[in-house]
Coordinates of C-alpha atoms in Angstrom, one line a residue:
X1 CA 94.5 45.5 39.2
X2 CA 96.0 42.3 40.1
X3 CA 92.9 40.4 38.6
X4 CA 93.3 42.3 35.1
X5 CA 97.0 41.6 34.9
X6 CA 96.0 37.7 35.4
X7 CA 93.8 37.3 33.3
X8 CA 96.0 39.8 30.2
X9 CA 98.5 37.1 31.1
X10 CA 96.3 33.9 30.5
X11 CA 95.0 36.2 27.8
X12 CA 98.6 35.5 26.5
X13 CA 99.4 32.5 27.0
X14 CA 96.0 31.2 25.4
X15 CA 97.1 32.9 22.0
X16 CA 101.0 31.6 22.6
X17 CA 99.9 28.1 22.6
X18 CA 98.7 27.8 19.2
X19 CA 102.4 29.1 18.1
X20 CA 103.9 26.9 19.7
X21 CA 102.2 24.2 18.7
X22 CA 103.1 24.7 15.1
X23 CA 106.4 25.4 15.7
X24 CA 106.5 22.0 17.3
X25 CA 105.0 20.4 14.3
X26 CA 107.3 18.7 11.7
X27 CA 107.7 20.9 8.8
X28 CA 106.4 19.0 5.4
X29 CA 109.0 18.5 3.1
X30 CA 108.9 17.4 -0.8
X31 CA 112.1 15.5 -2.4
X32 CA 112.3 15.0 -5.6
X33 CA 115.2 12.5 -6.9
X34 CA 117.2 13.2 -4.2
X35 CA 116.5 16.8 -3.9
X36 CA 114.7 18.9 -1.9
X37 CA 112.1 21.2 -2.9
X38 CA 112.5 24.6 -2.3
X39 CA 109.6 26.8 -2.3
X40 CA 108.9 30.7 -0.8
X41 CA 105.6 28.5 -0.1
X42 CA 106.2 25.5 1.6
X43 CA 104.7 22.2 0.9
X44 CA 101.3 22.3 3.1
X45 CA 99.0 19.7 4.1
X46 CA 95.3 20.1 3.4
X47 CA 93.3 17.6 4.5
X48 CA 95.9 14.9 4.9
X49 CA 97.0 15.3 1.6
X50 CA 100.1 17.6 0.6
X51 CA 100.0 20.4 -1.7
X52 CA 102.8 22.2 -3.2
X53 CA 103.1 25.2 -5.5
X54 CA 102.2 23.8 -8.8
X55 CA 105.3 25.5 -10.8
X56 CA 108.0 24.5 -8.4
X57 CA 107.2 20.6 -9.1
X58 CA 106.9 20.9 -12.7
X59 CA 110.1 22.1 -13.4
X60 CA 111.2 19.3 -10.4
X61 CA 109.9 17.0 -13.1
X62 CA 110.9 18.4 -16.4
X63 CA 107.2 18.9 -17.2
X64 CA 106.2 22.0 -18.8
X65 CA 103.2 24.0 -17.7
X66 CA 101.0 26.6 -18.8
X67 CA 98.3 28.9 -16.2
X68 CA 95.4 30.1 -17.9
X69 CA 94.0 32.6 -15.6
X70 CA 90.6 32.9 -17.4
X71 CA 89.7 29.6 -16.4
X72 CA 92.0 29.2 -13.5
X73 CA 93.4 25.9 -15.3
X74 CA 96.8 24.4 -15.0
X75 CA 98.2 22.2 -18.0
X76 CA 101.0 20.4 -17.7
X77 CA 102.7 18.4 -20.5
X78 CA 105.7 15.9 -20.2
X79 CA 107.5 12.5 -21.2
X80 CA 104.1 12.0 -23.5
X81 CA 101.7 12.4 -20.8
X82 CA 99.2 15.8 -19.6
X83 CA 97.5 16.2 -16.9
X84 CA 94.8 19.2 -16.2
X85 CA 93.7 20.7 -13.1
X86 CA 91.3 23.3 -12.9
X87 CA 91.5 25.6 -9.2
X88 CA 88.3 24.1 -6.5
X89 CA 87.8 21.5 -8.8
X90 CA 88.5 18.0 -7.8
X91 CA 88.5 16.2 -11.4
X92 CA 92.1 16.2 -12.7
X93 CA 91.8 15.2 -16.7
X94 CA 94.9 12.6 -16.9
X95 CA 96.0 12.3 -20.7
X96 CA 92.2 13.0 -21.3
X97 CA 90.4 10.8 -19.2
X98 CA 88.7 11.9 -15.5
X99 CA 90.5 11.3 -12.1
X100 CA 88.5 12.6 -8.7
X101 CA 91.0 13.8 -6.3
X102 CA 90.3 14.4 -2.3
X103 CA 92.0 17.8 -2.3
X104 CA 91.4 20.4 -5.3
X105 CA 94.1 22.5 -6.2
X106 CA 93.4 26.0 -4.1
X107 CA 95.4 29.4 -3.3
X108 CA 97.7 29.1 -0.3
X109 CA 99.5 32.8 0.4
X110 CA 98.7 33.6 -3.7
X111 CA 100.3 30.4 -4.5
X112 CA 98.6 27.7 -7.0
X113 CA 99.3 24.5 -5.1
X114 CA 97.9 21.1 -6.2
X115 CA 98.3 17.6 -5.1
X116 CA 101.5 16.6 -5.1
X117 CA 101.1 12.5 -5.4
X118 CA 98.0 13.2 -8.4
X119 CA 100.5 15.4 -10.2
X120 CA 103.7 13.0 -9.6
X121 CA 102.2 10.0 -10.8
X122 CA 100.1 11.6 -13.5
X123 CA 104.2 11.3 -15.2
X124 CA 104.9 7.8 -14.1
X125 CA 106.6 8.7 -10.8
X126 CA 106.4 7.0 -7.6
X127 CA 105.3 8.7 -4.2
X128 CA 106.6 7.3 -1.0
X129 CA 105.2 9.2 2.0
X130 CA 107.2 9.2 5.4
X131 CA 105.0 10.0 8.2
X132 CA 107.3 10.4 10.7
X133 CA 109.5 13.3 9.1
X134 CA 106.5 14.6 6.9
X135 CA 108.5 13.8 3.5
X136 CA 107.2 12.7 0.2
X137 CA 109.8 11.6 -1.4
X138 CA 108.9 11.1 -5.4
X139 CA 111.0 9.2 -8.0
X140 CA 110.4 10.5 -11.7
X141 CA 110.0 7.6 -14.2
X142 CA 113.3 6.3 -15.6
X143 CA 114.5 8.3 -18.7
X144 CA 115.8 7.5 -22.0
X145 CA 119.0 9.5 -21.8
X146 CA 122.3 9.9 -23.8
X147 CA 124.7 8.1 -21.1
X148 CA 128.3 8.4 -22.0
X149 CA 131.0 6.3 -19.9
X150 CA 134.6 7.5 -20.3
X151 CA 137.0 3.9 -20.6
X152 CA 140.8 4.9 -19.8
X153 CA 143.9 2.6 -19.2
X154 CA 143.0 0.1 -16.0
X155 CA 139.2 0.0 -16.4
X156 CA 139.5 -3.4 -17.8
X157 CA 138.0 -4.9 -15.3
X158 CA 135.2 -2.6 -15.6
X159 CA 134.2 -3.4 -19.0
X160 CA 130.8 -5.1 -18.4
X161 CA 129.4 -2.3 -17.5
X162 CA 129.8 -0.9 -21.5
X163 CA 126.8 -2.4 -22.0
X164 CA 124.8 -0.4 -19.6
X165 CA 125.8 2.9 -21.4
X166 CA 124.3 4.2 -24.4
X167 CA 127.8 5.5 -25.6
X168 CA 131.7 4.8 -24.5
X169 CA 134.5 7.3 -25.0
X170 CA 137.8 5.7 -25.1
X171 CA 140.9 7.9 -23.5
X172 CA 143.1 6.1 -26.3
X173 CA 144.9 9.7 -28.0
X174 CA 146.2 12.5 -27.2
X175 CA 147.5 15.8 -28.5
X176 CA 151.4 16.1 -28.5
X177 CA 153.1 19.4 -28.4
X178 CA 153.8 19.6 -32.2
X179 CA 149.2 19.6 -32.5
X180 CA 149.1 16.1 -34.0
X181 CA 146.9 13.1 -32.7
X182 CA 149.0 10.2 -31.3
X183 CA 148.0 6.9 -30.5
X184 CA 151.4 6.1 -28.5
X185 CA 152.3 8.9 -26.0
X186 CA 151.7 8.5 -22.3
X187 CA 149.5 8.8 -20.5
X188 CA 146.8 8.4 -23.0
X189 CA 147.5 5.5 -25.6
X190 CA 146.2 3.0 -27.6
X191 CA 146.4 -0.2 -25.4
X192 CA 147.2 -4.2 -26.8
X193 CA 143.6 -6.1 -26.2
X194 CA 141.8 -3.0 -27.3
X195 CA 139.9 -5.3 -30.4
X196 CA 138.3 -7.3 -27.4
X197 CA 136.5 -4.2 -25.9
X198 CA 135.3 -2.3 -28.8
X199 CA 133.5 -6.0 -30.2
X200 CA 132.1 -5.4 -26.9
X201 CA 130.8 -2.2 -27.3
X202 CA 130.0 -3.4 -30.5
X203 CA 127.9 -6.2 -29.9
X204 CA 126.3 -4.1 -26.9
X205 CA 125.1 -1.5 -30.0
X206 CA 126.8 0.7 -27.6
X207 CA 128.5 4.1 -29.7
X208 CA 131.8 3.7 -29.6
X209 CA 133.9 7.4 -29.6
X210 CA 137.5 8.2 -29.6
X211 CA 138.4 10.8 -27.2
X212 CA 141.4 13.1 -28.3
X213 CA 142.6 15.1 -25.1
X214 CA 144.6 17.2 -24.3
X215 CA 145.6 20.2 -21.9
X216 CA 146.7 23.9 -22.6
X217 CA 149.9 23.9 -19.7
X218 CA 152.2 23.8 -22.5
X219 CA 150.1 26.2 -24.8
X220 CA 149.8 22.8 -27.0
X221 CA 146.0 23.6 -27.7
X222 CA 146.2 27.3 -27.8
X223 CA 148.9 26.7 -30.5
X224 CA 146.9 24.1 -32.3
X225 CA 143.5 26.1 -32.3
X226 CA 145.5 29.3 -33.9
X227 CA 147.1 27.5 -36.6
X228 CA 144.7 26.7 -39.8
X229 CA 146.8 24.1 -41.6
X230 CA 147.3 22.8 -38.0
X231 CA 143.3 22.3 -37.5
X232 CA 142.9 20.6 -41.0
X233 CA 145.9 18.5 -40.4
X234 CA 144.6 16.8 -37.1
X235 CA 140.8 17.1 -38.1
X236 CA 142.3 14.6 -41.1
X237 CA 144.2 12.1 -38.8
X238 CA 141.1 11.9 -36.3
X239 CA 139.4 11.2 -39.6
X240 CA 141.5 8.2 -40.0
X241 CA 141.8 6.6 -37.0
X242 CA 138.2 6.5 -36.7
X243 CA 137.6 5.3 -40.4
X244 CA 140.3 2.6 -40.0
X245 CA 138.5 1.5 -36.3
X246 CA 135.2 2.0 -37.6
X247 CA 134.3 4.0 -34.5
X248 CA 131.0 6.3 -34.2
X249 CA 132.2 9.4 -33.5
X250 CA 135.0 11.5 -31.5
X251 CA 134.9 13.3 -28.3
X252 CA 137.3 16.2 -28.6
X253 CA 138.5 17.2 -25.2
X254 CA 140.6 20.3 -25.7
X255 CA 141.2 21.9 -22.0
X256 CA 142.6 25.0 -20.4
X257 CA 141.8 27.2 -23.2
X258 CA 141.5 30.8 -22.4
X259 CA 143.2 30.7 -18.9
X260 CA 144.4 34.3 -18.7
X261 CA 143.8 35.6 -21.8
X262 CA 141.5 38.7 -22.4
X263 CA 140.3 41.0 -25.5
X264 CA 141.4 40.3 -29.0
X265 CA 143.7 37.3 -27.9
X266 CA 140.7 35.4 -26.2
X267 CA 138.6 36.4 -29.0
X268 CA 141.2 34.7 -31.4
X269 CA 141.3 31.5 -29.4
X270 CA 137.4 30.7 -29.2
X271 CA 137.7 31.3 -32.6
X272 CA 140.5 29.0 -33.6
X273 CA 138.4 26.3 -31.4
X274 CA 135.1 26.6 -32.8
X275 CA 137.1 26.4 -36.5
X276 CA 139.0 23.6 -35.3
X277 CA 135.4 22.1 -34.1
X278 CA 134.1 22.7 -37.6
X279 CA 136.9 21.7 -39.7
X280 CA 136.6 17.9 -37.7
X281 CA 132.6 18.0 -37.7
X282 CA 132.8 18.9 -41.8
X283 CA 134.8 15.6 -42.3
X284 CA 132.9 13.3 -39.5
X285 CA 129.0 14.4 -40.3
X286 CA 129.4 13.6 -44.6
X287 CA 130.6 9.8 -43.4
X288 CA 127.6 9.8 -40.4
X289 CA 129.8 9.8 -37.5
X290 CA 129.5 12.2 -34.5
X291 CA 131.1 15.0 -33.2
X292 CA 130.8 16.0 -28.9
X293 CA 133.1 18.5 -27.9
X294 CA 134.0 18.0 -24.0
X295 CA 134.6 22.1 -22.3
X296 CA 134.7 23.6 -19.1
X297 CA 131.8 25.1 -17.9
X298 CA 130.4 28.9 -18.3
X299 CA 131.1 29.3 -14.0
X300 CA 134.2 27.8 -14.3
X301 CA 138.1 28.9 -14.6
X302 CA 138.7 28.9 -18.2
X303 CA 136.6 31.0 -20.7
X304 CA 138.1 29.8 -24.1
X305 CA 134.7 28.0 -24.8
X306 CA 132.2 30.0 -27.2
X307 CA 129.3 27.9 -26.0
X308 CA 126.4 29.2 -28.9
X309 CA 128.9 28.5 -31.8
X310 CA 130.7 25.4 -30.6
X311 CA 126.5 23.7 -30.1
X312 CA 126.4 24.9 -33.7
X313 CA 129.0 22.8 -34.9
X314 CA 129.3 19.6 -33.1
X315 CA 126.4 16.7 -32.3
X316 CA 126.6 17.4 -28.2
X317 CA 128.7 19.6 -25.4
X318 CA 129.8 17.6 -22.7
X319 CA 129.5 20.2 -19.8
X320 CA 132.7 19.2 -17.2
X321 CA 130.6 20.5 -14.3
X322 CA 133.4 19.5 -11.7
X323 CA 136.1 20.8 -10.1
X324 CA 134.7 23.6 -8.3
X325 CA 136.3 22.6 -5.0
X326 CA 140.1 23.2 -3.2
X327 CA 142.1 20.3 -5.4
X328 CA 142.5 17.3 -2.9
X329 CA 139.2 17.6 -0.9
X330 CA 136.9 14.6 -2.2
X331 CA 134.1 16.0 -1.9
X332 CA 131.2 15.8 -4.1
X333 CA 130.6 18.7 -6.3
X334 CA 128.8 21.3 -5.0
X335 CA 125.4 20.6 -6.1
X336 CA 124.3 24.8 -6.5
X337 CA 127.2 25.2 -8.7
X338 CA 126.6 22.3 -10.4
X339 CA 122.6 23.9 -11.1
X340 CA 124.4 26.8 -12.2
X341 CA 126.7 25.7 -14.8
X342 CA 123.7 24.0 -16.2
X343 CA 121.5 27.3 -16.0
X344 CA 124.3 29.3 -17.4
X345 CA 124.6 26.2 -20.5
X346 CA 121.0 25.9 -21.6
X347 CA 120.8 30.4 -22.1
X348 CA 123.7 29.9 -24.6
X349 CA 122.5 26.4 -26.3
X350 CA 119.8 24.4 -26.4
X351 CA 119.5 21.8 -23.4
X352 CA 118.9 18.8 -26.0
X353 CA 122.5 19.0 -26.4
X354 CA 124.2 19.7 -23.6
X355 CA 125.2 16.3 -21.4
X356 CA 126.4 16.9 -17.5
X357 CA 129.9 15.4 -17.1
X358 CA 130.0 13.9 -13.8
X359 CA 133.5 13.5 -12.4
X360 CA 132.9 9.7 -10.2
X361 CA 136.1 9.6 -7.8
X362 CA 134.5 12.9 -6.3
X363 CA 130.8 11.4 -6.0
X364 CA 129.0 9.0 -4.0
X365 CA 125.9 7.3 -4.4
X366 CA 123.4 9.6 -3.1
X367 CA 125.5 12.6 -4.8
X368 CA 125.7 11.0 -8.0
X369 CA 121.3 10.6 -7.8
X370 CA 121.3 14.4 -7.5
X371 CA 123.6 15.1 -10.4
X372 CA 121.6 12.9 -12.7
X373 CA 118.8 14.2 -11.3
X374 CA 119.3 17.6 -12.2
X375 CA 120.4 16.3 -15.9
X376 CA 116.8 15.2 -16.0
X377 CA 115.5 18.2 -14.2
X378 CA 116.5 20.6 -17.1
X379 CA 115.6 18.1 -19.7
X380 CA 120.0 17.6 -20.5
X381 CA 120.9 15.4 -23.9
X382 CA 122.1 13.1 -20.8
X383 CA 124.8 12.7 -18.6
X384 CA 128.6 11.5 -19.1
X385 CA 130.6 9.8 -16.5
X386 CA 134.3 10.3 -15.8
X387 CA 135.5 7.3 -15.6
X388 CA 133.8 4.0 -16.0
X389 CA 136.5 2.2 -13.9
X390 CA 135.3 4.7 -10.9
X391 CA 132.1 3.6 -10.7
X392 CA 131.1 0.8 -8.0
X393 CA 127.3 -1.3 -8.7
X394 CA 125.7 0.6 -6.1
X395 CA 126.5 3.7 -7.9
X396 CA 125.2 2.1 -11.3
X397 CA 122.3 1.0 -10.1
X398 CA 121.9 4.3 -8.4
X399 CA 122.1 5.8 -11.7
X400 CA 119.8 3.2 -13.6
X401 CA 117.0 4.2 -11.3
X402 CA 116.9 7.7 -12.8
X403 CA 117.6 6.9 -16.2
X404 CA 118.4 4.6 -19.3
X405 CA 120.1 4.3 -22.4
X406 CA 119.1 6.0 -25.2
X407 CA 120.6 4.2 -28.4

């Protein structure tokens, strides 16, 4: 008896080892612009070569792809380049010409996975493989992108960085109580010098916007949005100021709508917005300036924002994806919450318009990469940044990595 219960227990112990050994080994790990993929299949390596599931790095990427099961073929499209992979085959087509890879893409627990550096790089990304923690870590290819920088009182000593931006928002008016535009009210008002930084923006060919802002504490907005002579009459002065500046376009910044308000009364006050949207885009579009209309996201405290009808009216939504954590904490944005806002904004408009509002004095360099990164990710308009004088080079050149300025 004693010999059969040694060897059952080196019988044991033969078939542990194995387990242990792989729970020892380094788990494989893909990062994509600062994020980590997540998959129910992990990345694997076959071969010395790591797969992962073929849909979970596409839509890392931006890149669209199709499965036709008939052929067991994957196509992906993106950025102006395909690539096609066909499952046990090791040619990869890469925008139409032939590319032999070690590893053909195979079935791993009834997941597609293919070769991760073949299918980064087939987009113009960049593969840099740590062998010590088992990470790829891939860069996309810089993007074209809408970039907006928000220029407030102080940032004056920011203003070479105007040129870096594809557009600049200047936090130069304000709503007053009575629902008219002023250029002279603290804290938002139109400084002595300003002629100096838009020739900047100017010469840059950098879009030059005025923002008009404003919040709801006072029921300023909600007053303004349910008055229709009040609409017209500040649709027309916005008209002016930017006719007589010869700026580009506005950036209407309306907040707080909404807060506390249910049925018929919230109804009413999306409405009044969207009309209020409409009665300054009908003025700005004939005359070919723009129109963006800065709101609070859909997972966010105020829900005054008719997202499908105010896309309808105005050029872009500037999405303020921020301030999701306790007031005074300083910590970046929650990066889920931030997915989600953008998730929840592309179901109710298209993603071509929609731009991710960063807030900077809660962001860091490597936080800032992921919020870009996820503008990209979902194929955004682009991203804004609140405000340009919170931005340090690192974090600029951070965000120049990922993309560029579309003008």
């Amino acid at each position: 008896m004693k010999r059969y219960a040694t060897i059952l227990l080196l019988s044991l112990l033969i078939n542990l080892i194995p387990t242990l050994a792989a729970a020892e080994a380094p788990t494989a790990r893909l990062v994509v612009d600062g994020i980590e993929l997540k998959t129910e299949v992990p990345p694997t390596i076959i071969n010395n070569r790591m797969m992962v599931p073929f849909r979970a790095i596409a839509e890392a990427m931006g890149v669209e792809v199709t499965w036709m099961a008939e052929t067991q073929t994957i196509r992906a499209n993106g950025q102006g380049k395909s690539l096609t992979l066909v499952l046990g085959e090791t040619t990869a087509m890469v925008n139409g010409l032939a590319h032999e890879m070690d590893v053909a893409p195979q079935l791993v627990q009834n997941r597609t996975m293919v070769p991760a550096r073949i299918f980064a790089e087939s987009f113009g990304a960049t593969v840099h493989w740590d062998g010590a923690s088992m990470t790829a870590n891939v860069w996309s290819a810089v993007r074209p992108m809408q970039t907006l920088a928000f220029y407030g009182l102080g940032s004056y000593e920011w203003r070479y960085y105007i040129p870096r931006f594809a557009d600049v928002a200047f936090t130069w008016s304000m709503v007053d109580e009575t629902g008219q535009l002023t250029l002279t009210e603290q804290p938002y008002y139109w400084p002595d010098g300003a002629d100096e930084v838009l020739a900047l923006a100017r010469d840059a060919r950098t879009d030059r916007f005025l923002t008009v802002i404003s919040g709801d504490a006072d029921d300023r907005v909600t007053n303004l949005v349910l008055d229709p002579e009040a609409r017209e009459r500040l649709a027309g002065q916005i008209v002016t100021v930017l006719s007589e500046q010869r700026l580009e376009g506005a950036v209407i910044d309306l907040e707080g709508l909404g807060f506390g308000r249910e049925g018929a009364e919230l109804e009413s006050v999306r409405e009044g917005y969207v009309a209020l949207l409409r009665a300054v885009a009908n003025r700005l579009h004939p005359l070919g300036k723009q129109v963006i209309a800065a709101v609070h996201p859909p997972n966010g405290w105020y829900p005054g924002y008719d997202y499908a009808a105010i896309a309808a009216q105005v050029d872009r939504v500037l999405i303020m994806a921020h301030d999701y954590n306790a007031a005074g904490s300083g910590e970046p944005e929650p990066l889920e919450r931030v997915e989600e806002a953008i998730v929840q904004s592309v179901a109710l408009m298209p993603s071509e318009k929609v731009l991710l509002g960063i807030l900077m004095e809660h962001e860091d360099r490597t936080s800032v990469i992921q919020k870009v990164s996820l503008a990209k990710r979902y194929n955004l308009a682009g991203i804004s940044i609140w405000i340009i004088k919170s931005l340090d080079q690192e974090e600029m050149e951070a965000i120049e990595t990922l993309v560029s300025p579309a003008r």
